[in-house]
mmCIF file of C-alpha atoms in Angstrom:
data_model
loop_
_atom_site.group_PDB
_atom_site.id
_atom_site.type_symbol
_atom_site.label_atom_id
_atom_site.label_comp_id
_atom_site.label_asym_id
_atom_site.label_seq_id
_atom_site.Cartn_x
_atom_site.Cartn_y
_atom_site.Cartn_z
ATOM 1 C CA MET E 22 -13.053 12.257 13.050
ATOM 2 C CA ASN E 23 -11.081 9.516 14.795
ATOM 3 C CA ALA E 24 -8.454 7.977 12.509
ATOM 4 C CA ASN E 25 -9.537 4.455 13.432
ATOM 5 C CA ASN E 26 -13.005 5.224 11.980
ATOM 6 C CA ARG E 27 -11.371 5.901 8.635
ATOM 7 C CA ILE E 28 -9.398 2.617 8.502
ATOM 8 C CA GLU E 29 -10.927 -0.718 7.539
ATOM 9 C CA ILE E 30 -9.209 -4.096 7.426
ATOM 10 C CA VAL E 31 -10.544 -6.753 5.031
ATOM 11 C CA THR E 32 -9.432 -10.005 3.482
ATOM 12 C CA GLY E 33 -9.670 -10.202 -0.295
ATOM 13 C CA ASP E 34 -8.405 -9.268 -3.706
ATOM 14 C CA ILE E 35 -7.055 -5.733 -3.944
ATOM 15 C CA THR E 36 -7.664 -5.619 -7.735
ATOM 16 C CA VAL E 37 -11.438 -5.613 -7.296
ATOM 17 C CA GLN E 38 -11.702 -2.890 -4.616
ATOM 18 C CA GLU E 39 -13.887 0.062 -5.529
ATOM 19 C CA VAL E 40 -11.676 2.853 -4.285
ATOM 20 C CA ASP E 41 -10.050 5.841 -5.929
ATOM 21 C CA ALA E 42 -6.568 4.300 -5.757
ATOM 22 C CA ILE E 43 -4.994 0.946 -4.965
ATOM 23 C CA VAL E 44 -1.402 0.543 -3.822
ATOM 24 C CA ASN E 45 0.796 -1.850 -5.708
ATOM 25 C CA ALA E 46 3.596 -3.593 -3.754
ATOM 26 C CA ALA E 47 5.950 -3.348 -6.735
ATOM 27 C CA ASN E 48 9.603 -4.114 -7.408
ATOM 28 C CA THR E 49 12.104 -1.371 -8.315
ATOM 29 C CA THR E 50 11.509 -1.781 -12.059
ATOM 30 C CA LEU E 51 7.705 -1.250 -11.786
ATOM 31 C CA LEU E 52 7.406 -3.666 -14.661
ATOM 32 C CA GLY E 53 5.340 -6.350 -12.945
ATOM 33 C CA GLY E 54 6.279 -9.419 -10.979
ATOM 34 C CA GLY E 55 4.620 -11.933 -8.713
ATOM 35 C CA GLY E 56 2.022 -11.644 -5.963
ATOM 36 C CA VAL E 57 0.070 -8.379 -5.696
ATOM 37 C CA ASP E 58 2.255 -6.758 -8.357
ATOM 38 C CA GLY E 59 1.522 -9.435 -10.966
ATOM 39 C CA ALA E 60 -2.184 -9.503 -10.120
ATOM 40 C CA ILE E 61 -2.508 -5.722 -10.510
ATOM 41 C CA HIS E 62 -0.662 -5.733 -13.824
ATOM 42 C CA ARG E 63 -2.824 -8.601 -15.170
ATOM 43 C CA ALA E 64 -6.073 -6.958 -14.035
ATOM 44 C CA ALA E 65 -5.142 -3.469 -15.321
ATOM 45 C CA GLY E 66 -4.102 -4.649 -18.769
ATOM 46 C CA PRO E 67 -1.030 -3.947 -20.963
ATOM 47 C CA GLU E 68 -1.495 -0.165 -20.819
ATOM 48 C CA LEU E 69 -0.318 -0.197 -17.201
ATOM 49 C CA LEU E 70 2.990 -1.824 -18.189
ATOM 50 C CA GLU E 71 3.452 0.724 -20.981
ATOM 51 C CA GLU E 72 2.969 3.629 -18.570
ATOM 52 C CA CYS E 73 5.250 2.023 -15.985
ATOM 53 C CA ARG E 74 8.016 1.664 -18.625
ATOM 54 C CA ARG E 75 8.032 5.453 -18.966
ATOM 55 C CA LEU E 76 8.490 6.009 -15.192
ATOM 56 C CA GLY E 77 12.086 4.722 -15.064
ATOM 57 C CA GLY E 78 11.603 2.544 -11.969
ATOM 58 C CA CYS E 79 11.222 3.569 -8.337
ATOM 59 C CA PRO E 80 13.590 3.402 -5.342
ATOM 60 C CA THR E 81 12.737 1.359 -2.272
ATOM 61 C CA GLY E 82 10.639 3.278 0.216
ATOM 62 C CA SER E 83 9.245 5.653 -2.415
ATOM 63 C CA ALA E 84 6.178 5.612 -4.696
ATOM 64 C CA LYS E 85 4.936 6.677 -8.139
ATOM 65 C CA MET E 86 1.415 6.946 -9.503
ATOM 66 C CA THR E 87 -0.178 5.733 -12.736
ATOM 67 C CA LYS E 88 -3.700 5.412 -14.127
ATOM 68 C CA GLY E 89 -5.668 2.310 -13.160
ATOM 69 C CA TYR E 90 -6.746 1.397 -16.702
ATOM 70 C CA ARG E 91 -9.036 -1.689 -16.508
ATOM 71 C CA LEU E 92 -9.130 -1.749 -12.708
ATOM 72 C CA PRO E 93 -12.155 -0.349 -10.798
ATOM 73 C CA ALA E 94 -9.680 2.048 -9.152
ATOM 74 C CA LYS E 95 -8.827 5.125 -11.203
ATOM 75 C CA TRP E 96 -5.251 5.189 -9.919
ATOM 76 C CA VAL E 97 -2.479 2.810 -8.941
ATOM 77 C CA ILE E 98 0.194 4.019 -6.540
ATOM 78 C CA HIS E 99 3.250 1.820 -6.958
ATOM 79 C CA THR E 100 5.529 1.541 -3.941
ATOM 80 C CA VAL E 101 8.658 -0.537 -3.432
ATOM 81 C CA GLY E 102 8.875 -2.164 -0.051
ATOM 82 C CA PRO E 103 12.106 -3.427 1.480
ATOM 83 C CA VAL E 104 13.276 -7.003 1.412
ATOM 84 C CA TRP E 105 13.607 -8.235 5.017
ATOM 85 C CA ARG E 106 17.272 -8.789 5.832
ATOM 86 C CA GLY E 107 17.012 -9.266 9.558
ATOM 87 C CA GLY E 108 15.985 -5.762 10.480
ATOM 88 C CA THR E 109 19.454 -4.209 10.483
ATOM 89 C CA HIS E 110 19.372 -2.594 7.055
ATOM 90 C CA GLY E 111 16.800 0.175 7.559
ATOM 91 C CA GLU E 112 13.865 -2.041 6.636
ATOM 92 C CA GLU E 113 11.449 -0.474 9.115
ATOM 93 C CA ARG E 114 12.314 3.082 8.032
ATOM 94 C CA LEU E 115 11.933 2.118 4.362
ATOM 95 C CA LEU E 116 8.589 0.428 4.945
ATOM 96 C CA ALA E 117 7.277 3.462 6.848
ATOM 97 C CA GLY E 118 8.474 5.540 3.865
ATOM 98 C CA CYS E 119 6.321 3.407 1.525
ATOM 99 C CA TYR E 120 3.152 4.176 3.486
ATOM 100 C CA ARG E 121 4.031 7.837 4.017
ATOM 101 C CA THR E 122 4.846 8.471 0.355
ATOM 102 C CA CYS E 123 1.653 6.723 -0.836
ATOM 103 C CA LEU E 124 -0.502 8.711 1.599
ATOM 104 C CA ASP E 125 1.219 11.986 0.612
ATOM 105 C CA LEU E 126 0.580 11.218 -3.081
ATOM 106 C CA ALA E 127 -3.018 10.476 -2.230
ATOM 107 C CA LEU E 128 -3.401 13.677 -0.309
ATOM 108 C CA HIS E 129 -1.849 15.879 -3.006
ATOM 109 C CA SER E 130 -3.848 14.152 -5.755
ATOM 110 C CA GLY E 131 -7.221 14.580 -4.011
ATOM 111 C CA ILE E 132 -7.707 10.832 -3.567
ATOM 112 C CA ARG E 133 -10.574 10.185 -1.176
ATOM 113 C CA SER E 134 -10.256 6.414 -0.786
ATOM 114 C CA ILE E 135 -7.229 4.127 -1.004
ATOM 115 C CA ALA E 136 -6.534 0.398 -0.581
ATOM 116 C CA PHE E 137 -3.228 -0.915 0.618
ATOM 117 C CA PRO E 138 -1.925 -4.495 0.575
ATOM 118 C CA SER E 139 0.301 -5.692 3.373
ATOM 119 C CA ILE E 140 3.516 -4.301 1.826
ATOM 120 C CA SER E 141 6.637 -6.459 1.904
ATOM 121 C CA THR E 142 5.096 -9.353 3.927
ATOM 122 C CA GLY E 143 4.900 -11.780 1.022
ATOM 123 C CA ALA E 144 7.927 -12.638 -1.090
ATOM 124 C CA TYR E 145 10.001 -9.919 0.677
ATOM 125 C CA ARG E 146 9.511 -11.810 4.009
ATOM 126 C CA PHE E 147 8.990 -8.773 6.288
ATOM 127 C CA PRO E 148 7.500 -10.169 9.551
ATOM 128 C CA VAL E 149 3.753 -9.509 9.500
ATOM 129 C CA GLU E 150 3.571 -8.354 13.118
ATOM 130 C CA ARG E 151 6.253 -5.693 12.610
ATOM 131 C CA ALA E 152 4.973 -4.631 9.158
ATOM 132 C CA SER E 153 1.407 -4.291 10.253
ATOM 133 C CA ARG E 154 2.385 -2.220 13.316
ATOM 134 C CA ILE E 155 4.349 0.161 11.070
ATOM 135 C CA ALA E 156 1.446 0.371 8.599
ATOM 136 C CA VAL E 157 -1.172 1.099 11.267
ATOM 137 C CA GLU E 158 1.026 3.710 13.010
ATOM 138 C CA VAL E 159 1.883 5.581 9.797
ATOM 139 C CA ILE E 160 -1.660 5.467 8.421
ATOM 140 C CA ARG E 161 -3.144 6.626 11.710
ATOM 141 C CA ALA E 162 -0.613 9.488 12.051
ATOM 142 C CA HIS E 163 -1.374 10.653 8.523
ATOM 143 C CA LEU E 164 -5.143 10.529 9.035
ATOM 144 C CA ASP E 165 -4.855 12.423 12.329
ATOM 145 C CA GLN E 166 -3.156 15.293 10.495
ATOM 146 C CA ASN E 167 -4.889 15.297 7.091
ATOM 147 C CA PRO E 168 -8.416 15.277 5.604
ATOM 148 C CA LEU E 169 -7.488 12.946 2.741
ATOM 149 C CA PRO E 170 -7.784 10.183 2.102
ATOM 150 C CA GLU E 171 -11.143 10.006 3.826
ATOM 151 C CA SER E 172 -10.963 6.236 3.986
ATOM 152 C CA VAL E 173 -8.141 3.701 4.011
ATOM 153 C CA LEU E 174 -8.712 0.011 3.304
ATOM 154 C CA VAL E 175 -6.023 -2.542 4.147
ATOM 155 C CA VAL E 176 -6.659 -5.622 1.991
ATOM 156 C CA CYS E 177 -5.099 -8.698 3.496
ATOM 157 C CA PHE E 178 -4.317 -11.782 1.453
ATOM 158 C CA ASP E 179 -5.014 -14.284 4.236
ATOM 159 C CA ALA E 180 -6.822 -14.651 7.571
ATOM 160 C CA ALA E 181 -3.630 -14.590 9.643
ATOM 161 C CA THR E 182 -2.548 -11.223 8.239
ATOM 162 C CA TYR E 183 -6.079 -9.914 8.682
ATOM 163 C CA GLU E 184 -6.127 -10.973 12.330
ATOM 164 C CA THR E 185 -2.808 -9.267 13.001
ATOM 165 C CA TYR E 186 -3.889 -5.952 11.439
ATOM 166 C CA ALA E 187 -7.315 -6.034 13.098
ATOM 167 C CA ARG E 188 -5.779 -6.724 16.535
ATOM 168 C CA LEU E 189 -3.271 -3.872 16.175
ATOM 169 C CA LEU E 190 -5.906 -1.451 15.030
ATOM 170 C CA GLN E 191 -7.905 -2.228 18.188
ATOM 171 C CA GLU E 192 -4.885 -2.205 20.532
ATOM 172 C CA THR E 193 -3.366 1.099 19.534
#
């Protein structure tokens, strides 16, 4: 099956998506924060924070998985995206690593459906055009080579981000 047929771009709230796993754009402590991270922690309940405390943090470009607790999703895959510092500090490589690691965790955990936010494009200021191109390329490459996840949802916070992802998905 064509990878593009397994990717869907939507605008909305990642915490309400009915998928096996959602991806949390976390900070290195995994202990909650603002944006997507704070919303996921609030929606999942205090048990998520307790489990995250036991994980000992996570390096940028990597990912760790927890239960979803009060979320519709059974799992949360926490990944730490890079802060944009002009593009000369390995930001693109680190962001690609976020998507790769999350997809590998999903594959090895038997996750059939996963929802991603637009990692690093909020408070971490990664340019949306560059970030979305990396996301689409890494997701598509993974789906071309692997049966799982069967479906990938990219949940965009706003219309401008949605339009960028949707355009890139059609172009490439």
